[in-house]
Amino acid sequence: MAPAVGRAMAPAAVIAPVGITAGLFLKFYIHISEHDKRYIGFPGEILMQMVQLMTVPLLLTNLITGASGFKVHRVIAGRATAYFLSTTLMSLSIGIFLVMMFEPGSSPSVEGEDPEDIEPFFNIDSLMDIIRNMVPKCLIQDSFREYETDRLEYEVESDEFNSSVDTNMTEIRLLVKYVDGTNILGLIVWALIFRVTLNRIGKYGKVLVDVFQALNETTKIIVDMILSFLPVGVLFLTTSYVIEYDNVTTIFQIGKFMALVIIGHIIHSTIVLPLTYFLCTRCNPYDVIKDIVPALKKALVSSSSVKTLPLTTQCCESRLMIDKSVTQYMLPIGTNINMDGTALYEVAAAIFITQINHIHLKIGQLIAITLTSGVCSIGSSGIPATGGMTTMFVLMAVGLPAKEATILVIVEWLLDRCNSVVNVLGNCIGVAIVHEVSKGQLGEMDQGPSTPRVQIVDDEELSLDQVLVLDQVQAEFSLEEHCQDEEDLYTALEYQEG
């Protein structure tokens, strides 16, 4: 967690119970009209609008800047990238599976909801919409509109020939339209394309990357300013939520959600990561885990993988004897972008909030939530990992209601510690895997390429051939004894070479 984030989260976690108490008091002892409810939720509404304002700039600049400035052997970099992507994808899959299977945010029944009115989770039109949104007509339009196809069913009377009975037929028509909401798929895809392109054009691209880096830092400063308003917004949002909803049901839903997230962390840290290490190295993964226990304890106490980085580096280099070229490359990057625990939590939290709002996700929305959660898990140097705050970023980015995400601040103090432990464990396992399978490349880096001999004579650089000739001249004729100065020596060298 960034320092400003940590300062904002501490009072927010304390304010949330105050908001719950105030909401219960107003709900049971004071009559609140609908207009009064809107007034109570007004500060929270301002907080959500400020968060929504910074969602697109923060996501785009964070993606375009990426993990720049690190140089390492190409094979090692490729293996590290493959590990980061694969483990993040696995953690996201675990979170999606658990929350979709057990549905912690679903109520037993919803009044007025007809199962026949629920749109199917997947159809070919949804898949085509995903592809259309990934290749938009205008990137500016992506910031506030996305492409959607609706299937409309009409009953049409049919008069069959030689039949006295009228029959009704169902005709399906496709309504293609643009709807309000950020096209997050298109923005993510083209931000990554721009990042790859800027890398390929060399020094000219670096100038533009520096501009986006400055925009990214500026955006983060503004987000820190918004976070200073977080306790006030959480107080009024929590109070408004308690007044409007059934609190007993919500308590059970949050309890189920917490249990599923912790179970997901256990599955990822005790099964997925150790199995990945074993399959890649054929070594016992629990020997690695045993040697990094001090770092895991520090992550649990500090609730931050960034604060744990020095101890994590020490454990990897001193206990696991991992090459410094691997740790110095992977650990700083992994601490910022390889956040398996945070990614699992974010995707589960976003889907949990949609279940509370009785929103049935389609395949396109689920993919958008998954990608955005993966981007938002780019920890402390990216989007602030503040539980409910980051979930608001995810939901707003895909155009879904995000007000209820503030209730997650109540359980953030516990789940964020679990996130940090899984994050640190994932980074250490990755470093150990890359070190074990890259020993050949590490040997080449230690040996290093042969450096051509270069000698400077009177501020003039000599080529390798000239240096060899100079050595020969000095050995055979001892020109230093016959030449009064360096200029004479250089002239003699040219004469001998000719």
PDB file of C-alpha atoms in Angstrom, residues 109-282:
ATOM      1  CA  SER A 109     -35.366 -14.880  -3.896  1.00  0.00           C
ATOM      2  CA  VAL A 110     -35.878 -11.575  -5.616  1.00  0.00           C
ATOM      3  CA  GLU A 111     -39.368 -10.185  -5.878  1.00  0.00           C
ATOM      4  CA  GLY A 112     -40.592  -9.298  -9.331  1.00  0.00           C
ATOM      5  CA  GLU A 113     -37.838 -11.171 -11.152  1.00  0.00           C
ATOM      6  CA  ASP A 114     -38.931 -13.551 -13.880  1.00  0.00           C
ATOM      7  CA  PRO A 115     -36.320 -16.212 -14.727  1.00  0.00           C
ATOM      8  CA  GLU A 116     -37.414 -16.039 -18.362  1.00  0.00           C
ATOM      9  CA  ASP A 117     -36.401 -12.368 -18.499  1.00  0.00           C
ATOM     10  CA  ILE A 118     -32.795 -13.147 -17.544  1.00  0.00           C
ATOM     11  CA  GLU A 119     -30.511 -12.815 -20.545  1.00  0.00           C
ATOM     12  CA  PRO A 120     -28.346 -15.855 -21.315  1.00  0.00           C
ATOM     13  CA  PHE A 121     -24.782 -15.811 -20.001  1.00  0.00           C
ATOM     14  CA  PHE A 122     -23.302 -16.550 -23.424  1.00  0.00           C
ATOM     15  CA  ASN A 123     -24.461 -16.349 -27.010  1.00  0.00           C
ATOM     16  CA  ILE A 124     -22.768 -15.694 -30.324  1.00  0.00           C
ATOM     17  CA  ASP A 125     -23.890 -12.061 -30.350  1.00  0.00           C
ATOM     18  CA  SER A 126     -22.141 -11.443 -27.013  1.00  0.00           C
ATOM     19  CA  LEU A 127     -18.932 -12.909 -28.423  1.00  0.00           C
ATOM     20  CA  MET A 128     -19.187 -10.686 -31.491  1.00  0.00           C
ATOM     21  CA  ASP A 129     -19.749  -7.656 -29.236  1.00  0.00           C
ATOM     22  CA  ILE A 130     -16.542  -8.480 -27.363  1.00  0.00           C
ATOM     23  CA  ILE A 131     -14.559  -8.495 -30.609  1.00  0.00           C
ATOM     24  CA  ARG A 132     -16.234  -5.288 -31.819  1.00  0.00           C
ATOM     25  CA  ASN A 133     -15.409  -3.538 -28.554  1.00  0.00           C
ATOM     26  CA  MET A 134     -11.779  -4.669 -28.809  1.00  0.00           C
ATOM     27  CA  VAL A 135     -11.546  -2.990 -32.242  1.00  0.00           C
ATOM     28  CA  PRO A 136     -13.443   0.279 -31.727  1.00  0.00           C
ATOM     29  CA  LYS A 137     -14.053   3.040 -34.244  1.00  0.00           C
ATOM     30  CA  CYS A 138     -12.862   5.796 -31.933  1.00  0.00           C
ATOM     31  CA  LEU A 139     -10.707   5.565 -28.795  1.00  0.00           C
ATOM     32  CA  ILE A 140     -12.183   8.769 -27.364  1.00  0.00           C
ATOM     33  CA  GLN A 141     -15.676   7.309 -27.675  1.00  0.00           C
ATOM     34  CA  ASP A 142     -14.396   4.239 -25.774  1.00  0.00           C
ATOM     35  CA  SER A 143     -14.141   6.354 -22.637  1.00  0.00           C
ATOM     36  CA  PHE A 144     -17.903   6.738 -22.314  1.00  0.00           C
ATOM     37  CA  ARG A 145     -19.709   4.403 -24.764  1.00  0.00           C
ATOM     38  CA  GLU A 146     -19.549   0.726 -25.707  1.00  0.00           C
ATOM     39  CA  TYR A 147     -21.071  -1.462 -28.387  1.00  0.00           C
ATOM     40  CA  GLU A 148     -23.968  -3.772 -27.493  1.00  0.00           C
ATOM     41  CA  THR A 149     -26.361  -6.039 -29.377  1.00  0.00           C
ATOM     42  CA  ASP A 150     -29.805  -6.771 -27.931  1.00  0.00           C
ATOM     43  CA  ARG A 151     -31.895  -9.752 -28.999  1.00  0.00           C
ATOM     44  CA  LEU A 152     -35.535  -8.690 -29.153  1.00  0.00           C
ATOM     45  CA  GLU A 153     -38.280 -11.283 -29.494  1.00  0.00           C
ATOM     46  CA  TYR A 154     -41.586 -10.410 -31.208  1.00  0.00           C
ATOM     47  CA  GLU A 155     -44.686 -12.535 -31.524  1.00  0.00           C
ATOM     48  CA  VAL A 156     -45.973 -12.423 -35.081  1.00  0.00           C
ATOM     49  CA  GLU A 157     -49.334 -13.792 -36.211  1.00  0.00           C
ATOM     50  CA  SER A 158     -49.035 -16.241 -39.046  1.00  0.00           C
ATOM     51  CA  ASP A 159     -51.922 -17.108 -41.383  1.00  0.00           C
ATOM     52  CA  GLU A 160     -51.082 -20.436 -42.930  1.00  0.00           C
ATOM     53  CA  PHE A 161     -52.552 -21.295 -46.311  1.00  0.00           C
ATOM     54  CA  ASN A 162     -55.650 -23.548 -46.154  1.00  0.00           C
ATOM     55  CA  SER A 163     -55.767 -23.195 -42.387  1.00  0.00           C
ATOM     56  CA  SER A 164     -58.516 -21.645 -40.335  1.00  0.00           C
ATOM     57  CA  VAL A 165     -56.334 -21.444 -37.181  1.00  0.00           C
ATOM     58  CA  ASP A 166     -54.110 -18.421 -36.535  1.00  0.00           C
ATOM     59  CA  THR A 167     -50.727 -19.344 -35.056  1.00  0.00           C
ATOM     60  CA  ASN A 168     -48.241 -17.106 -33.261  1.00  0.00           C
ATOM     61  CA  MET A 169     -44.606 -17.258 -34.286  1.00  0.00           C
ATOM     62  CA  THR A 170     -41.645 -15.768 -32.421  1.00  0.00           C
ATOM     63  CA  GLU A 171     -39.351 -13.605 -34.502  1.00  0.00           C
ATOM     64  CA  ILE A 172     -35.933 -12.542 -33.212  1.00  0.00           C
ATOM     65  CA  ARG A 173     -34.534  -9.184 -34.239  1.00  0.00           C
ATOM     66  CA  LEU A 174     -31.093  -7.834 -33.409  1.00  0.00           C
ATOM     67  CA  LEU A 175     -30.864  -4.261 -32.154  1.00  0.00           C
ATOM     68  CA  VAL A 176     -27.338  -2.897 -32.531  1.00  0.00           C
ATOM     69  CA  LYS A 177     -26.589   0.231 -30.516  1.00  0.00           C
ATOM     70  CA  TYR A 178     -24.071   2.125 -28.418  1.00  0.00           C
ATOM     71  CA  VAL A 179     -24.828   2.276 -24.690  1.00  0.00           C
ATOM     72  CA  ASP A 180     -23.432   4.458 -21.940  1.00  0.00           C
ATOM     73  CA  GLY A 181     -20.448   2.937 -20.166  1.00  0.00           C
ATOM     74  CA  THR A 182     -16.685   2.720 -20.572  1.00  0.00           C
ATOM     75  CA  ASN A 183     -15.482   0.303 -23.250  1.00  0.00           C
ATOM     76  CA  ILE A 184     -12.761  -1.051 -20.992  1.00  0.00           C
ATOM     77  CA  LEU A 185     -11.895  -3.934 -23.340  1.00  0.00           C
ATOM     78  CA  GLY A 186     -10.997  -1.588 -26.181  1.00  0.00           C
ATOM     79  CA  LEU A 187      -9.023   0.735 -23.921  1.00  0.00           C
ATOM     80  CA  ILE A 188      -6.975  -2.096 -22.377  1.00  0.00           C
ATOM     81  CA  VAL A 189      -6.219  -3.744 -25.725  1.00  0.00           C
ATOM     82  CA  TRP A 190      -5.092  -0.551 -27.431  1.00  0.00           C
ATOM     83  CA  ALA A 191      -3.145   0.703 -24.417  1.00  0.00           C
ATOM     84  CA  LEU A 192      -1.123  -2.523 -24.542  1.00  0.00           C
ATOM     85  CA  ILE A 193      -0.671  -2.166 -28.308  1.00  0.00           C
ATOM     86  CA  PHE A 194       0.624   1.378 -27.849  1.00  0.00           C
ATOM     87  CA  ARG A 195       3.003   0.172 -25.119  1.00  0.00           C
ATOM     88  CA  VAL A 196       4.490  -2.531 -27.363  1.00  0.00           C
ATOM     89  CA  THR A 197       4.764  -0.109 -30.279  1.00  0.00           C
ATOM     90  CA  LEU A 198       6.498   2.544 -28.180  1.00  0.00           C
ATOM     91  CA  ASN A 199       9.042  -0.050 -27.068  1.00  0.00           C
ATOM     92  CA  ARG A 200       9.825  -0.994 -30.658  1.00  0.00           C
ATOM     93  CA  ILE A 201      10.550   2.519 -31.934  1.00  0.00           C
ATOM     94  CA  GLY A 202      13.377   3.050 -29.448  1.00  0.00           C
ATOM     95  CA  LYS A 203      14.457   6.455 -28.197  1.00  0.00           C
ATOM     96  CA  TYR A 204      11.599   8.281 -29.932  1.00  0.00           C
ATOM     97  CA  GLY A 205       9.084   6.079 -28.131  1.00  0.00           C
ATOM     98  CA  LYS A 206      10.845   6.636 -24.815  1.00  0.00           C
ATOM     99  CA  VAL A 207      10.038  10.350 -25.033  1.00  0.00           C
ATOM    100  CA  LEU A 208       6.318   9.569 -25.243  1.00  0.00           C
ATOM    101  CA  VAL A 209       6.602   6.932 -22.518  1.00  0.00           C
ATOM    102  CA  ASP A 210       8.142   9.600 -20.278  1.00  0.00           C
ATOM    103  CA  VAL A 211       5.147  11.845 -20.984  1.00  0.00           C
ATOM    104  CA  PHE A 212       2.737   9.073 -19.990  1.00  0.00           C
ATOM    105  CA  GLN A 213       4.886   8.377 -16.929  1.00  0.00           C
ATOM    106  CA  ALA A 214       4.494  12.003 -15.874  1.00  0.00           C
ATOM    107  CA  LEU A 215       0.740  11.778 -16.455  1.00  0.00           C
ATOM    108  CA  ASN A 216       0.645   8.570 -14.420  1.00  0.00           C
ATOM    109  CA  GLU A 217       2.446  10.168 -11.490  1.00  0.00           C
ATOM    110  CA  THR A 218       0.178  13.214 -11.699  1.00  0.00           C
ATOM    111  CA  THR A 219      -2.906  11.004 -11.733  1.00  0.00           C
ATOM    112  CA  LYS A 220      -1.699   9.132  -8.671  1.00  0.00           C
ATOM    113  CA  ILE A 221      -1.180  12.387  -6.791  1.00  0.00           C
ATOM    114  CA  ILE A 222      -4.756  13.394  -7.611  1.00  0.00           C
ATOM    115  CA  VAL A 223      -5.988   9.972  -6.468  1.00  0.00           C
ATOM    116  CA  ASP A 224      -4.118  10.491  -3.180  1.00  0.00           C
ATOM    117  CA  MET A 225      -5.980  13.772  -2.788  1.00  0.00           C
ATOM    118  CA  ILE A 226      -9.276  11.975  -3.430  1.00  0.00           C
ATOM    119  CA  LEU A 227      -8.347   9.378  -0.829  1.00  0.00           C
ATOM    120  CA  SER A 228      -8.143  12.108   1.792  1.00  0.00           C
ATOM    121  CA  PHE A 229     -11.914  12.450   1.296  1.00  0.00           C
ATOM    122  CA  LEU A 230     -12.384   8.671   1.562  1.00  0.00           C
ATOM    123  CA  PRO A 231     -13.324   8.521   5.307  1.00  0.00           C
ATOM    124  CA  VAL A 232     -16.072  11.118   4.864  1.00  0.00           C
ATOM    125  CA  GLY A 233     -17.430   9.423   1.757  1.00  0.00           C
ATOM    126  CA  VAL A 234     -17.339   5.977   3.379  1.00  0.00           C
ATOM    127  CA  LEU A 235     -19.167   7.296   6.451  1.00  0.00           C
ATOM    128  CA  PHE A 236     -22.137   8.642   4.464  1.00  0.00           C
ATOM    129  CA  LEU A 237     -22.193   5.802   1.927  1.00  0.00           C
ATOM    130  CA  THR A 238     -22.241   3.202   4.703  1.00  0.00           C
ATOM    131  CA  THR A 239     -24.954   5.081   6.593  1.00  0.00           C
ATOM    132  CA  SER A 240     -27.060   5.370   3.427  1.00  0.00           C
ATOM    133  CA  TYR A 241     -26.581   1.693   2.604  1.00  0.00           C
ATOM    134  CA  VAL A 242     -27.631   0.537   6.098  1.00  0.00           C
ATOM    135  CA  ILE A 243     -30.795   2.653   5.931  1.00  0.00           C
ATOM    136  CA  GLU A 244     -31.874   1.228   2.563  1.00  0.00           C
ATOM    137  CA  TYR A 245     -31.072  -2.501   2.814  1.00  0.00           C
ATOM    138  CA  ASP A 246     -31.672  -5.551   4.982  1.00  0.00           C
ATOM    139  CA  ASN A 247     -28.604  -5.590   7.215  1.00  0.00           C
ATOM    140  CA  VAL A 248     -28.895  -9.141   8.588  1.00  0.00           C
ATOM    141  CA  THR A 249     -28.815 -10.595   5.086  1.00  0.00           C
ATOM    142  CA  THR A 250     -25.850  -8.408   4.178  1.00  0.00           C
ATOM    143  CA  ILE A 251     -23.873  -9.584   7.212  1.00  0.00           C
ATOM    144  CA  PHE A 252     -24.292 -13.221   6.164  1.00  0.00           C
ATOM    145  CA  GLN A 253     -23.370 -12.351   2.579  1.00  0.00           C
ATOM    146  CA  ILE A 254     -20.176 -10.602   3.657  1.00  0.00           C
ATOM    147  CA  GLY A 255     -19.296 -13.552   5.888  1.00  0.00           C
ATOM    148  CA  LYS A 256     -19.683 -15.991   3.005  1.00  0.00           C
ATOM    149  CA  PHE A 257     -17.638 -13.724   0.763  1.00  0.00           C
ATOM    150  CA  MET A 258     -14.780 -13.520   3.278  1.00  0.00           C
ATOM    151  CA  ALA A 259     -14.750 -17.296   3.683  1.00  0.00           C
ATOM    152  CA  LEU A 260     -14.609 -17.846  -0.092  1.00  0.00           C
ATOM    153  CA  VAL A 261     -11.760 -15.364  -0.557  1.00  0.00           C
ATOM    154  CA  ILE A 262      -9.711 -16.983   2.212  1.00  0.00           C
ATOM    155  CA  ILE A 263     -10.404 -20.435   0.740  1.00  0.00           C
ATOM    156  CA  GLY A 264      -9.259 -19.138  -2.640  1.00  0.00           C
ATOM    157  CA  HIS A 265      -6.036 -17.832  -1.088  1.00  0.00           C
ATOM    158  CA  ILE A 266      -5.409 -21.210   0.545  1.00  0.00           C
ATOM    159  CA  ILE A 267      -5.993 -23.066  -2.734  1.00  0.00           C
ATOM    160  CA  HIS A 268      -3.685 -20.750  -4.663  1.00  0.00           C
ATOM    161  CA  SER A 269      -0.879 -20.689  -2.081  1.00  0.00           C
ATOM    162  CA  THR A 270      -0.876 -24.354  -1.009  1.00  0.00           C
ATOM    163  CA  ILE A 271      -1.821 -26.109  -4.253  1.00  0.00           C
ATOM    164  CA  VAL A 272      -1.450 -23.959  -7.371  1.00  0.00           C
ATOM    165  CA  LEU A 273       1.871 -22.224  -6.636  1.00  0.00           C
ATOM    166  CA  PRO A 274       3.655 -25.287  -5.168  1.00  0.00           C
ATOM    167  CA  LEU A 275       2.408 -27.457  -8.031  1.00  0.00           C
ATOM    168  CA  THR A 276       3.642 -24.891 -10.559  1.00  0.00           C
ATOM    169  CA  TYR A 277       7.085 -24.907  -8.905  1.00  0.00           C
ATOM    170  CA  PHE A 278       7.239 -28.709  -8.868  1.00  0.00           C
ATOM    171  CA  LEU A 279       6.222 -29.055 -12.514  1.00  0.00           C
ATOM    172  CA  CYS A 280       8.838 -26.507 -13.618  1.00  0.00           C
ATOM    173  CA  THR A 281      11.776 -27.644 -11.454  1.00  0.00           C
ATOM    174  CA  ARG A 282      10.955 -31.163 -10.155  1.00  0.00           C
TER     175      ARG A 282
END
